[in-house]
mmCIF file of C-alpha atoms in Angstrom:
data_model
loop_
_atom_site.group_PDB
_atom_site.id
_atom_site.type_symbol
_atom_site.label_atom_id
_atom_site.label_comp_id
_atom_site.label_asym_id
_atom_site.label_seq_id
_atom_site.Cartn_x
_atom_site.Cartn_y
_atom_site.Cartn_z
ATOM 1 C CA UNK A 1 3.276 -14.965 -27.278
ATOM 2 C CA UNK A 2 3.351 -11.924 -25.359
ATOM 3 C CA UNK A 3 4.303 -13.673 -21.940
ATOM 4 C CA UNK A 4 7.012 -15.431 -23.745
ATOM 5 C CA UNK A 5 8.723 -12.083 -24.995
ATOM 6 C CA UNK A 6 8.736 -10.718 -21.723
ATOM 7 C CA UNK A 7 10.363 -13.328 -20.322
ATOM 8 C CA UNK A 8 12.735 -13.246 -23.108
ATOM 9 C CA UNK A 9 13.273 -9.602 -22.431
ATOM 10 C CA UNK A 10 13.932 -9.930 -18.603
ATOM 11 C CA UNK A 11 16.247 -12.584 -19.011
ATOM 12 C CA UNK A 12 18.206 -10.884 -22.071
ATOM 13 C CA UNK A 13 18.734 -7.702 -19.753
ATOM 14 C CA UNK A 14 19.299 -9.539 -16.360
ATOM 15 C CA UNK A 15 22.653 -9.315 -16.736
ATOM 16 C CA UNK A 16 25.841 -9.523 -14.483
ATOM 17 C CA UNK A 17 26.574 -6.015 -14.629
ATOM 18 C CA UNK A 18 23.500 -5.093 -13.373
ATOM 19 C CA UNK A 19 22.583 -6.800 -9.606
ATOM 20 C CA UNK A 20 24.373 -10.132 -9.519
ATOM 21 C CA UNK A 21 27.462 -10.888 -7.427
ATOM 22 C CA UNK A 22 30.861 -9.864 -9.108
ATOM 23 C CA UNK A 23 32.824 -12.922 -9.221
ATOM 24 C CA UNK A 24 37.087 -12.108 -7.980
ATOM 25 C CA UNK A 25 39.652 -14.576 -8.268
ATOM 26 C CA UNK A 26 42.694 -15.006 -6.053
ATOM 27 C CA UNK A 27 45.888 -16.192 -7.277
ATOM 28 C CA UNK A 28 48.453 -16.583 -4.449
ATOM 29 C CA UNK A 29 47.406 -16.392 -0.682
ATOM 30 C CA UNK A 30 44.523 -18.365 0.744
ATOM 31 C CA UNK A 31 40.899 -16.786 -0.852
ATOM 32 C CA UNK A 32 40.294 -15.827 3.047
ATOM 33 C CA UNK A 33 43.582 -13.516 2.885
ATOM 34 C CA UNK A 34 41.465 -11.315 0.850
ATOM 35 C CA UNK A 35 37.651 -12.076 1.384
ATOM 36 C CA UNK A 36 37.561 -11.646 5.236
ATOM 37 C CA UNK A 37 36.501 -8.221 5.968
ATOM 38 C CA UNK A 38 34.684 -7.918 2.904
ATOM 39 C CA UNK A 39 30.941 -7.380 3.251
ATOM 40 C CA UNK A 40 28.278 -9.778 3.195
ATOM 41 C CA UNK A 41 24.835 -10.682 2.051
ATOM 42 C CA UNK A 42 23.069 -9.733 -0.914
ATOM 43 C CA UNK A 43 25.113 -8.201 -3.820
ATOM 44 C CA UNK A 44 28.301 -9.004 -2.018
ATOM 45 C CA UNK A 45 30.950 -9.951 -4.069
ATOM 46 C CA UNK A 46 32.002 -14.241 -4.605
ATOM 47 C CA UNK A 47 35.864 -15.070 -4.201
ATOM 48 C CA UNK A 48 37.002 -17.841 -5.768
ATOM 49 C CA UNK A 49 40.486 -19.424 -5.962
ATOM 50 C CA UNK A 50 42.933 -19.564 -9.237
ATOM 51 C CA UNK A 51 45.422 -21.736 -9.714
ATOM 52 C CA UNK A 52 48.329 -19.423 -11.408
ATOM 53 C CA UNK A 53 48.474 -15.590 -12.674
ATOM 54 C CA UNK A 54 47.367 -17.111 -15.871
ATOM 55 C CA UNK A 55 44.449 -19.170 -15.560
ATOM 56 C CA UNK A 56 43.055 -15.912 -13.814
ATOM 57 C CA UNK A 57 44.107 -13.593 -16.735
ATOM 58 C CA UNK A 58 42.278 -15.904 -19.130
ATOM 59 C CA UNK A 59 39.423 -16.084 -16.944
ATOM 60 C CA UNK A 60 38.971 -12.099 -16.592
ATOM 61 C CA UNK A 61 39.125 -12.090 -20.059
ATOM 62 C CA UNK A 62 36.821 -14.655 -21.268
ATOM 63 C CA UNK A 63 34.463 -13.168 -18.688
ATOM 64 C CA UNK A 64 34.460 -15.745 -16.392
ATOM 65 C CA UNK A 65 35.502 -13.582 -13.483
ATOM 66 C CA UNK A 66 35.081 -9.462 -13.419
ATOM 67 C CA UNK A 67 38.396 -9.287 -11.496
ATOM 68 C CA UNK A 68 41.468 -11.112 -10.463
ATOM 69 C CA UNK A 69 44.095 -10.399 -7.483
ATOM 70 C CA UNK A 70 47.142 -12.027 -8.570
ATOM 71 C CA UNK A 71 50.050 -11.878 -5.363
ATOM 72 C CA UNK A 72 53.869 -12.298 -5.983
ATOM 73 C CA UNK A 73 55.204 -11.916 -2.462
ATOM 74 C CA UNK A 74 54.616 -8.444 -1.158
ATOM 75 C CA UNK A 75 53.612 -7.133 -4.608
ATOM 76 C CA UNK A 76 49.493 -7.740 -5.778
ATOM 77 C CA UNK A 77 48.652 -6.878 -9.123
ATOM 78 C CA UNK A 78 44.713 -6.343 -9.888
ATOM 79 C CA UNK A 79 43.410 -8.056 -13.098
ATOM 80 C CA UNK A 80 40.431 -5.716 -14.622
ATOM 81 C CA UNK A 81 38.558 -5.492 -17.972
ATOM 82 C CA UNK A 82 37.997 -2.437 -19.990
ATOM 83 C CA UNK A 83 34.493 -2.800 -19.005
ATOM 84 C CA UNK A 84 34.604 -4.859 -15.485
ATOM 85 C CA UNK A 85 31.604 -4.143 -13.301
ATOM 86 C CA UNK A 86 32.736 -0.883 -10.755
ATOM 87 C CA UNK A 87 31.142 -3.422 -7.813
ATOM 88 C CA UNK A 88 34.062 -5.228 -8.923
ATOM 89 C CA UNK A 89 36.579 -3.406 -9.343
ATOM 90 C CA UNK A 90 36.182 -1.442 -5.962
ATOM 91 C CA UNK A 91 35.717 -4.579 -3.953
ATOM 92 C CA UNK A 92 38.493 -6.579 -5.218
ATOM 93 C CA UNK A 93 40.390 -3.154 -4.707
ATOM 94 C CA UNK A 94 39.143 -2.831 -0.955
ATOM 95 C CA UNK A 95 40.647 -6.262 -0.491
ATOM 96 C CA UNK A 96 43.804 -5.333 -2.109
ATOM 97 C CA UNK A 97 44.561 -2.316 0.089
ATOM 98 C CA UNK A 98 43.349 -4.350 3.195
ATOM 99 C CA UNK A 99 46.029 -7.161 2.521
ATOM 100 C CA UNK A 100 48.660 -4.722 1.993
ATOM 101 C CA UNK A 101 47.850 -3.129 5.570
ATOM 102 C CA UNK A 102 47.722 -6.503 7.076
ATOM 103 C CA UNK A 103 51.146 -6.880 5.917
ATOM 104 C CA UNK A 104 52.592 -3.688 6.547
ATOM 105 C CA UNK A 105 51.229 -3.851 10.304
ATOM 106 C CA UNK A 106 52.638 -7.517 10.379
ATOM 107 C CA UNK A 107 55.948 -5.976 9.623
ATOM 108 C CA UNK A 108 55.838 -3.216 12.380
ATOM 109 C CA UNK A 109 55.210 -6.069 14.883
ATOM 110 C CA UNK A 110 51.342 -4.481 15.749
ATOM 111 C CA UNK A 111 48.679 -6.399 17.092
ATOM 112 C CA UNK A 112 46.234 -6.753 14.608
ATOM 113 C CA UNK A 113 43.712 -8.728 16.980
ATOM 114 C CA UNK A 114 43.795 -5.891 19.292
ATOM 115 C CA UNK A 115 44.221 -3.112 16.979
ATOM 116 C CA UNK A 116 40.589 -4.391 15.115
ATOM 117 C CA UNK A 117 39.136 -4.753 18.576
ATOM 118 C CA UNK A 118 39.473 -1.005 19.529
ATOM 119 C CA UNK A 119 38.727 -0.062 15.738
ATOM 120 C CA UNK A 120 35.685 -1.843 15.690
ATOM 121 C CA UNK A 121 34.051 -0.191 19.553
ATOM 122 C CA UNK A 122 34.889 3.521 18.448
ATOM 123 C CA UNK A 123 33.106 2.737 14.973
ATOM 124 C CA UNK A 124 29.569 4.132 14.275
ATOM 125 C CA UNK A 125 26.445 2.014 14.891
ATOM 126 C CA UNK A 126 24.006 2.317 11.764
ATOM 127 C CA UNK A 127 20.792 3.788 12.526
ATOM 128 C CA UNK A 128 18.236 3.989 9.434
ATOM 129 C CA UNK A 129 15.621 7.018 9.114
ATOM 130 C CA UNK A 130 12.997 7.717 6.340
ATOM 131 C CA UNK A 131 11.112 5.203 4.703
ATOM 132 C CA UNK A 132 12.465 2.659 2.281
ATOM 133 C CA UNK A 133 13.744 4.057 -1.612
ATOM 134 C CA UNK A 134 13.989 1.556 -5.021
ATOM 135 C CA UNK A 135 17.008 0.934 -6.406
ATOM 136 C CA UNK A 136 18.071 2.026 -10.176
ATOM 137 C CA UNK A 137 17.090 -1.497 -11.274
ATOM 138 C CA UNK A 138 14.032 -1.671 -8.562
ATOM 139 C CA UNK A 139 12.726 1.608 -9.841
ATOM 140 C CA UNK A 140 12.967 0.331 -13.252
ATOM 141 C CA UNK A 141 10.857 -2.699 -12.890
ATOM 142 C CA UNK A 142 7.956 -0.788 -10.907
ATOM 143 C CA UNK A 143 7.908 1.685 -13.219
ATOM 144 C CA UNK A 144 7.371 -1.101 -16.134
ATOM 145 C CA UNK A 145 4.761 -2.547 -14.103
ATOM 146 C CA UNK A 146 3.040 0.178 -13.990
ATOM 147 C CA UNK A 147 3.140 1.598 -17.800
ATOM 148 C CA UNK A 148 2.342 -2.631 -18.198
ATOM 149 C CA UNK A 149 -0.915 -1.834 -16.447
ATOM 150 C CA UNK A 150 -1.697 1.483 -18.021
ATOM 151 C CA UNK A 151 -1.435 0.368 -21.580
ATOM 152 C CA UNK A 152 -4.230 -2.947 -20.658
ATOM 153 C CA UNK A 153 -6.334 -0.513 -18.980
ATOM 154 C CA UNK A 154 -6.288 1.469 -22.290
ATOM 155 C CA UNK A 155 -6.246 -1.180 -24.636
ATOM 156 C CA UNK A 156 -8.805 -3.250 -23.015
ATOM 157 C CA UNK A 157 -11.009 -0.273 -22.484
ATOM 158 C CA UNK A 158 -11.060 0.348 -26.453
ATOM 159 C CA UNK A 159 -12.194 -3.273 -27.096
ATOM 160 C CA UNK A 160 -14.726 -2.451 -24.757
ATOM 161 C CA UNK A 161 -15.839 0.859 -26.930
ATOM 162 C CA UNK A 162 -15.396 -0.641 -30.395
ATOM 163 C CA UNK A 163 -17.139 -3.711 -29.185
ATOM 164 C CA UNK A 164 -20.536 -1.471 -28.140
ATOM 165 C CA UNK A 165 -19.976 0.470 -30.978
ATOM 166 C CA UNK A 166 -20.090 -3.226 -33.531
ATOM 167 C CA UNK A 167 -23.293 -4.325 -31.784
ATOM 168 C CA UNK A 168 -24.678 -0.690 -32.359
ATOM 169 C CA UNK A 169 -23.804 -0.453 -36.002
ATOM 170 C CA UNK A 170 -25.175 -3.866 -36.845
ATOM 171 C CA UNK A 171 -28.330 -3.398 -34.697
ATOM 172 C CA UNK A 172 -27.710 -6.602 -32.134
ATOM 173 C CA UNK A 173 -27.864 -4.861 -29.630
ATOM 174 C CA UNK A 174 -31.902 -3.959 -30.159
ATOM 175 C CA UNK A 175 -32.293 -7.866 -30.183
ATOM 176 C CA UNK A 176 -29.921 -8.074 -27.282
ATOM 177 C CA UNK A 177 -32.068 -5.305 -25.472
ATOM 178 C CA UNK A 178 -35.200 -7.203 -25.924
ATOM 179 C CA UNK A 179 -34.130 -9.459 -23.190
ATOM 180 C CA UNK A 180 -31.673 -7.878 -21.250
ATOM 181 C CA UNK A 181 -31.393 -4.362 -19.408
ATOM 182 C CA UNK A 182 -29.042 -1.262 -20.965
ATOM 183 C CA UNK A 183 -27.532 -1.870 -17.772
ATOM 184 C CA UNK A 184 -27.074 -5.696 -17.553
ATOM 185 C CA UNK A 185 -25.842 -5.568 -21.048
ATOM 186 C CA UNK A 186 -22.902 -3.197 -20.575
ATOM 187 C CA UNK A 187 -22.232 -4.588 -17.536
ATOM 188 C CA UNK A 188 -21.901 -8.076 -18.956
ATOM 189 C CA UNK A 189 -19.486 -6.563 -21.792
ATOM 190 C CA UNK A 190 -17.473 -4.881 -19.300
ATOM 191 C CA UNK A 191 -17.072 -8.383 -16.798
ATOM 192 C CA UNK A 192 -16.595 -10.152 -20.186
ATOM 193 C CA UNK A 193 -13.896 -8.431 -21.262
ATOM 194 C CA UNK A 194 -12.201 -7.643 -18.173
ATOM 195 C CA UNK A 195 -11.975 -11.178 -17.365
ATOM 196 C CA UNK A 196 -9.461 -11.561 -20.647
ATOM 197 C CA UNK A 197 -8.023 -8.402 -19.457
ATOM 198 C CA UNK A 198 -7.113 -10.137 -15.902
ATOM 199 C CA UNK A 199 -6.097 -13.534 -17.559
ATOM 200 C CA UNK A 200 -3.187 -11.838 -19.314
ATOM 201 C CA UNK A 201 -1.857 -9.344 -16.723
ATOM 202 C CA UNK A 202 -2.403 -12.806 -14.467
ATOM 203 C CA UNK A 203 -0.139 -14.816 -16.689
ATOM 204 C CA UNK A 204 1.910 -11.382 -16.910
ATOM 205 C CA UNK A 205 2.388 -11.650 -12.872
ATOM 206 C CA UNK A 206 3.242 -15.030 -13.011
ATOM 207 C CA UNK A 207 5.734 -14.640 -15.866
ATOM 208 C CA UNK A 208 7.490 -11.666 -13.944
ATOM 209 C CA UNK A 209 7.752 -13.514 -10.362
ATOM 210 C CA UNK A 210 9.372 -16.628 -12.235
ATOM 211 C CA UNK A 211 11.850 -14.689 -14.208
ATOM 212 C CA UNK A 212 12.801 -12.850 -10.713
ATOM 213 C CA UNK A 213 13.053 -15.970 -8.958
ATOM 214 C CA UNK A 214 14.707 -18.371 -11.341
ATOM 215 C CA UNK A 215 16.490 -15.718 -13.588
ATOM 216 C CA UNK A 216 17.585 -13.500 -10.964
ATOM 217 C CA UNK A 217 16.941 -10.410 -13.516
ATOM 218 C CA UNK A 218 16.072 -8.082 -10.273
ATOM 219 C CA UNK A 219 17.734 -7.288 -6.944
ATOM 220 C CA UNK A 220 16.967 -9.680 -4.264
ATOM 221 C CA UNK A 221 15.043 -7.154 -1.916
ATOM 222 C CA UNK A 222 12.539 -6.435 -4.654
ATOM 223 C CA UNK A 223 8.955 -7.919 -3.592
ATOM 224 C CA UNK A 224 8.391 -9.480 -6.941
ATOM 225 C CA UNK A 225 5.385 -11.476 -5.772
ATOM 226 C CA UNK A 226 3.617 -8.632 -3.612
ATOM 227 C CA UNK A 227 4.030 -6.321 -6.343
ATOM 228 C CA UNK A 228 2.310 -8.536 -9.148
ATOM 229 C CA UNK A 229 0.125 -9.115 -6.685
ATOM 230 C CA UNK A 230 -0.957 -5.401 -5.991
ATOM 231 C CA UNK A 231 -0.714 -4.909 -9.894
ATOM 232 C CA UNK A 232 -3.304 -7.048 -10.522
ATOM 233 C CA UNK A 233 -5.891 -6.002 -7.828
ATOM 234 C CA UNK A 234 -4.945 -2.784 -9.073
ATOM 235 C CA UNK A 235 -6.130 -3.548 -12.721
ATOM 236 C CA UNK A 236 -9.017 -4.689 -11.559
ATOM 237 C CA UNK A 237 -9.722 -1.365 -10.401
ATOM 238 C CA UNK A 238 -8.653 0.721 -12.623
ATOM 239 C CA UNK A 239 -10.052 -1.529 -15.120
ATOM 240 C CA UNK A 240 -13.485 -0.812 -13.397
ATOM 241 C CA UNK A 241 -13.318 2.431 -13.219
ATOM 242 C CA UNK A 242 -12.595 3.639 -16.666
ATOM 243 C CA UNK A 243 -14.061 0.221 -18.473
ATOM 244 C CA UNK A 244 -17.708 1.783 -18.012
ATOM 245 C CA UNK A 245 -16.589 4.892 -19.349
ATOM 246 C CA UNK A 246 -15.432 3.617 -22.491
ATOM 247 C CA UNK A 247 -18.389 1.464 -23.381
ATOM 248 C CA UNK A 248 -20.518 5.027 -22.469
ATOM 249 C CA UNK A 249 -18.306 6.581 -25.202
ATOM 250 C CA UNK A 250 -18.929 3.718 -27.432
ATOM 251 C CA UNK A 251 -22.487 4.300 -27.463
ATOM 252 C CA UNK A 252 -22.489 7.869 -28.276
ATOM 253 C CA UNK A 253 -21.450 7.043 -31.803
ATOM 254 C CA UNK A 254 -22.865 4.616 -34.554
ATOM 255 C CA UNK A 255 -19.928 3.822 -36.471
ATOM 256 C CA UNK A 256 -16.878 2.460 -35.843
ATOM 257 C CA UNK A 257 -14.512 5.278 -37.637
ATOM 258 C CA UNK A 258 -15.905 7.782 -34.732
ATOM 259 C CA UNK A 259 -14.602 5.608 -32.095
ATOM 260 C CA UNK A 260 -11.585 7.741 -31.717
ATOM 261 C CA UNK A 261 -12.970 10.803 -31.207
ATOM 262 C CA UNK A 262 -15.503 9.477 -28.742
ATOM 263 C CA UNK A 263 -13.311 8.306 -26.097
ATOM 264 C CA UNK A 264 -10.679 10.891 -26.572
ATOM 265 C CA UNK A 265 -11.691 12.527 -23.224
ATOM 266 C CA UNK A 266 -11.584 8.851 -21.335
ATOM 267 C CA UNK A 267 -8.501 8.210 -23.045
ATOM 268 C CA UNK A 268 -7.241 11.715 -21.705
ATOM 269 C CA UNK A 269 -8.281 11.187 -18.232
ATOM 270 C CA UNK A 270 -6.735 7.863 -18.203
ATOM 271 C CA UNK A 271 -3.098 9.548 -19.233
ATOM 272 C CA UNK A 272 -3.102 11.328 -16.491
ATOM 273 C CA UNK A 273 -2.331 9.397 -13.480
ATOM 274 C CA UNK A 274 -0.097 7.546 -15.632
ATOM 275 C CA UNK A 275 1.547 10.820 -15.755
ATOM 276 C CA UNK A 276 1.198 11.221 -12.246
ATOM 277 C CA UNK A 277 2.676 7.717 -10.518
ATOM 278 C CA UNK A 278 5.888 8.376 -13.090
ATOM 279 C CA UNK A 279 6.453 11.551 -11.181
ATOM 280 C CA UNK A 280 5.567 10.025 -8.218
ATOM 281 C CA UNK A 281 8.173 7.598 -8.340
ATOM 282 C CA UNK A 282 10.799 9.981 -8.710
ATOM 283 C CA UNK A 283 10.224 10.227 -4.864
ATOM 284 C CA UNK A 284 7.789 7.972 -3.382
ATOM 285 C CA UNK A 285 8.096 9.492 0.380
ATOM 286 C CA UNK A 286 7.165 13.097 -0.406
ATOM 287 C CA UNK A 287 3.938 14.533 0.786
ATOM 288 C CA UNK A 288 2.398 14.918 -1.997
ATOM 289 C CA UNK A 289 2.635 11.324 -3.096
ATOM 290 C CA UNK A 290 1.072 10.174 0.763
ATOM 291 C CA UNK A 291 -1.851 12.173 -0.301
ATOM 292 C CA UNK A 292 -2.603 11.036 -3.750
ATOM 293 C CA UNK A 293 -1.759 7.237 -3.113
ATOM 294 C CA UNK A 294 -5.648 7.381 -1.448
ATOM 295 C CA UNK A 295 -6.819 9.757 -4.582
ATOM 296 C CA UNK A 296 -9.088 7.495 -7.417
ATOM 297 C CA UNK A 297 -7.733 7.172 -9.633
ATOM 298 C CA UNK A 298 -4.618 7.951 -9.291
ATOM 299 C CA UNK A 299 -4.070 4.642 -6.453
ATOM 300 C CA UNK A 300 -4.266 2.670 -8.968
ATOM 301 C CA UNK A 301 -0.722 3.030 -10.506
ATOM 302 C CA UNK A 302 0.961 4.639 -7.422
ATOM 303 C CA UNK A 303 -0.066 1.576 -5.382
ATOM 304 C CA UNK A 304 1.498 -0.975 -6.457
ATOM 305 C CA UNK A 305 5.315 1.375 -6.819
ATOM 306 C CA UNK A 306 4.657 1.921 -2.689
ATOM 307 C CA UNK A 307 4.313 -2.504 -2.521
ATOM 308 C CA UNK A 308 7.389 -2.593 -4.704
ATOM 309 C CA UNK A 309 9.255 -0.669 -2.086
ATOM 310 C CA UNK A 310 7.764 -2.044 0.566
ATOM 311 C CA UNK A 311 6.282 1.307 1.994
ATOM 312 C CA UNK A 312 2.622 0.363 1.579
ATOM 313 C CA UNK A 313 1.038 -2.559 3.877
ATOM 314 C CA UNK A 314 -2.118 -3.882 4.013
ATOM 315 C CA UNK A 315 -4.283 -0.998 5.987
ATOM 316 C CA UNK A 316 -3.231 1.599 3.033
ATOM 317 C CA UNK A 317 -3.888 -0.487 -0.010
ATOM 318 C CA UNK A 318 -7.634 -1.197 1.563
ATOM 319 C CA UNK A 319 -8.245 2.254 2.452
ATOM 320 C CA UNK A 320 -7.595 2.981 -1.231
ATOM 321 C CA UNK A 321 -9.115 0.482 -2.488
ATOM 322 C CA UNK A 322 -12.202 1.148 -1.396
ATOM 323 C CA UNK A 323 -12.306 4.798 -2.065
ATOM 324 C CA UNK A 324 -11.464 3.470 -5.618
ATOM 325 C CA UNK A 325 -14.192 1.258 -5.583
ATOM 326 C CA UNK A 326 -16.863 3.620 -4.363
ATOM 327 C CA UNK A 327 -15.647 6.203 -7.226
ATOM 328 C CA UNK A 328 -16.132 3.202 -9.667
ATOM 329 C CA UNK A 329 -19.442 2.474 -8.590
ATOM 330 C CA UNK A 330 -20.272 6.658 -9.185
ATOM 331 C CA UNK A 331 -18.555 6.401 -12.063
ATOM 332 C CA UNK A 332 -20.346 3.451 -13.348
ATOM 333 C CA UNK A 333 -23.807 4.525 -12.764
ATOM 334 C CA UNK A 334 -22.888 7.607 -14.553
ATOM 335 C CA UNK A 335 -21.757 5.374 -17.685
ATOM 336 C CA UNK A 336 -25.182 3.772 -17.659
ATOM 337 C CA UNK A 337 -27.097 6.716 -17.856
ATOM 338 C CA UNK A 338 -25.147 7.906 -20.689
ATOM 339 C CA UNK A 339 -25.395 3.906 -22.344
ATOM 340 C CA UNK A 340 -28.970 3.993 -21.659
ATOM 341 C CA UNK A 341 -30.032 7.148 -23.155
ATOM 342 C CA UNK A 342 -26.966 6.553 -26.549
ATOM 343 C CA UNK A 343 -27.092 3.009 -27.405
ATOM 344 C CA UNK A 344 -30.051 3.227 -29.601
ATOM 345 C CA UNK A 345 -30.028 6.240 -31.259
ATOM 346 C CA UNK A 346 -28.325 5.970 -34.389
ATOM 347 C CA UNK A 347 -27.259 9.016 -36.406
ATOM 348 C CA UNK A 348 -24.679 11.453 -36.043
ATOM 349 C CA UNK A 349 -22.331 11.109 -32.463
ATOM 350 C CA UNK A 350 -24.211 12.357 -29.244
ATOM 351 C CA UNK A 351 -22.417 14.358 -27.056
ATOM 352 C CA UNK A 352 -21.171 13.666 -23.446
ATOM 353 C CA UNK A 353 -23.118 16.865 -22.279
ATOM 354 C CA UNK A 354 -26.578 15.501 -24.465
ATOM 355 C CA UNK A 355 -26.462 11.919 -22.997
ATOM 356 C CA UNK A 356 -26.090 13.287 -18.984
ATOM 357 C CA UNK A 357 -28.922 16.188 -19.512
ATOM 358 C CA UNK A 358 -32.324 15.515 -19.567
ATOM 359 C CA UNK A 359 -34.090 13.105 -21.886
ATOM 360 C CA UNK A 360 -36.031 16.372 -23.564
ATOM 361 C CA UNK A 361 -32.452 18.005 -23.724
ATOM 362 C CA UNK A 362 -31.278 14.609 -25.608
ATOM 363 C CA UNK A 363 -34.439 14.483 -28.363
ATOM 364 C CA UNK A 364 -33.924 18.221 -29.102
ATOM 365 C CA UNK A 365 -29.808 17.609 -29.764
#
């Protein structure tokens, strides 16, 4: 269900205002009159032919076409909607003012073969600096992947909490630890749950790279694929190294109406590289950002906005990933000190500072 309303969502809001091609009509002269010397590739606008002045009126205004270029000897009228995209509108009138030069130089006998020639050697050559930025849309969509992979960390990480915190209350888990280690046992919850966790940001991926490449909701450049891709190693991560943490906070309470205030520091420390890759984005290329993209756990979101605009290979996301993973390793021993020492002691909530002291610190609380 929730696969099929984000599909439904990126289609509803891919629309042709955003990214796709603005379609221009030409009633009059050939189409190449106006299209040649108009740019090309991705984004660039489609010309297409119209029979009379008013099969492209109707057309512009049944939305058919976002502009029109209607000719009547030397005079060229531009057909626009109220709301036509502005790609439109300032390609078709590009092409507009270029025809009427053509014709003006025509007129004054130039040579416009030669005249292009010399224009074209003194222009500029493009030379790109600085590292690749995201587009409005771009920006957009990497930022949704991103809160996407926040809110699973979170939500799956209180399943994980309120599901320690059931076996607790109904005493399973002392039958459960008559066979099994603290450690195996929180482990086992964690891998269990994290492998629903990755199923649905999985099918999430999938869902995402399908509606980019059959729906055409995002610009062409964008790395659907390698960014779903990063998002889920990501998760996995992430989902590592805060899932232990949350099933230590589920064992420092016995029932399940003290859940909340248990993991409110996890839950805290989890907001804030949220907080963190949001500003981040803003400018992915400033210092600041190079240094924390390494920084557990704050990789874990700012990682996969670097894939999305394709200024993160595969040498950076290892490095961080296995800092990441060595701090969820610490982390996770940590957590099983504090599940060993909580998950049988019912009562009132232990305390974060109890659990990590020593055991004679723990009896005396």
């Amino acid at each position: 269900m929730n696969i099929a309303v984000i599909l439904g969502l990126l289609f509803a809001f891919g629309s042709r205002d955003g990214d796709a091609p603005p379609v221009i009509l030409v009633s009059g002269p050939p189409v190449a009159a106006f299209s040649t010397g108009s740019p090309s590739g991705a984004g660039a606008a489609h010309w297409e032919e119209a029979p009379d002045a008013a099969d492209a009126r109707r057309k512009v205004t049944d939305k058919e076409a976002d502009a029109a270029l209607v000719t009547d000897g030397d005079r060229t009228r531009l057909i626009l909607r109220p709301n036509s995209p502005a790609a439109a509108r300032d390609a078709a009138a590009a092409a507009a003012e270029r025809w009427a030069t053509s014709r003006a130089l025509q007129r004054q006998n130039v040579d416009e073969e030669r005249m292009h020639a010399l224009v074209a050697e003194a222009l500029p050559a493009p030379e790109l600096v600085g590292d690749p930025a995201l587009g409005g849309t771009g920006l957009g969509a990497a930022l949704g992947v991103v809160t996407i992979l926040f809110f699973q960390i979170f939500g799956y990480g209180m399943t994980v909490a309120q599901g320690v915190v059931e076996e607790k209350s109904t005493r399973v888990v002392e039958v459960l630890l008559a066979t099994l280690t603290p450690l195996r046992l929180m482990t086992g919850k964690v891998l269990g749950i994290g492998a629903a966790a990755l199923l649905q940001i999985a099918l999430f991926g999938g869902s995402v790279v399908v509606a980019v490449r059959f729906g055409h909701v995002l610009p062409a450049t964008f790395p659907a694929a390698a960014t779903m891709a990063a998002a889920v190693a990501w998760f996995v991560l992430g989902f590592a190294f805060f899932a232990f943490l949350f099933a230590a906070a589920g064992s420092l309470v016995s029932r399940a109406e003290e859940v909340s205030g248990a993991v409110m520091p996890v839950l805290m420390a989890t907001m804030v590289p949220f907080a963190v890759a949001v500003a981040a984005a803003m400018d992915l290329t400033a210092p600041w950002v190079r240094i924390m993209q390494y920084v557990p756990p704050f990789s874990m979101l700012i990682m996969p906005l670097q894939v999305s605009a394709h200024a993160a290979g595969w040498a950076e996301n290892l490095t961080a990933a296995a800092l990441m993973a060595s701090a969820a390793a610490g982390l996770a021993v940590v957590a099983a000190r504090v599940y060993e020492r909580s998950i049988l002691r019912m009562g009132s909530a232990i305390r974060w500072r109890a659990a990590l002291g020593s055991r004679r610190g723990l009896t005396a609380d």
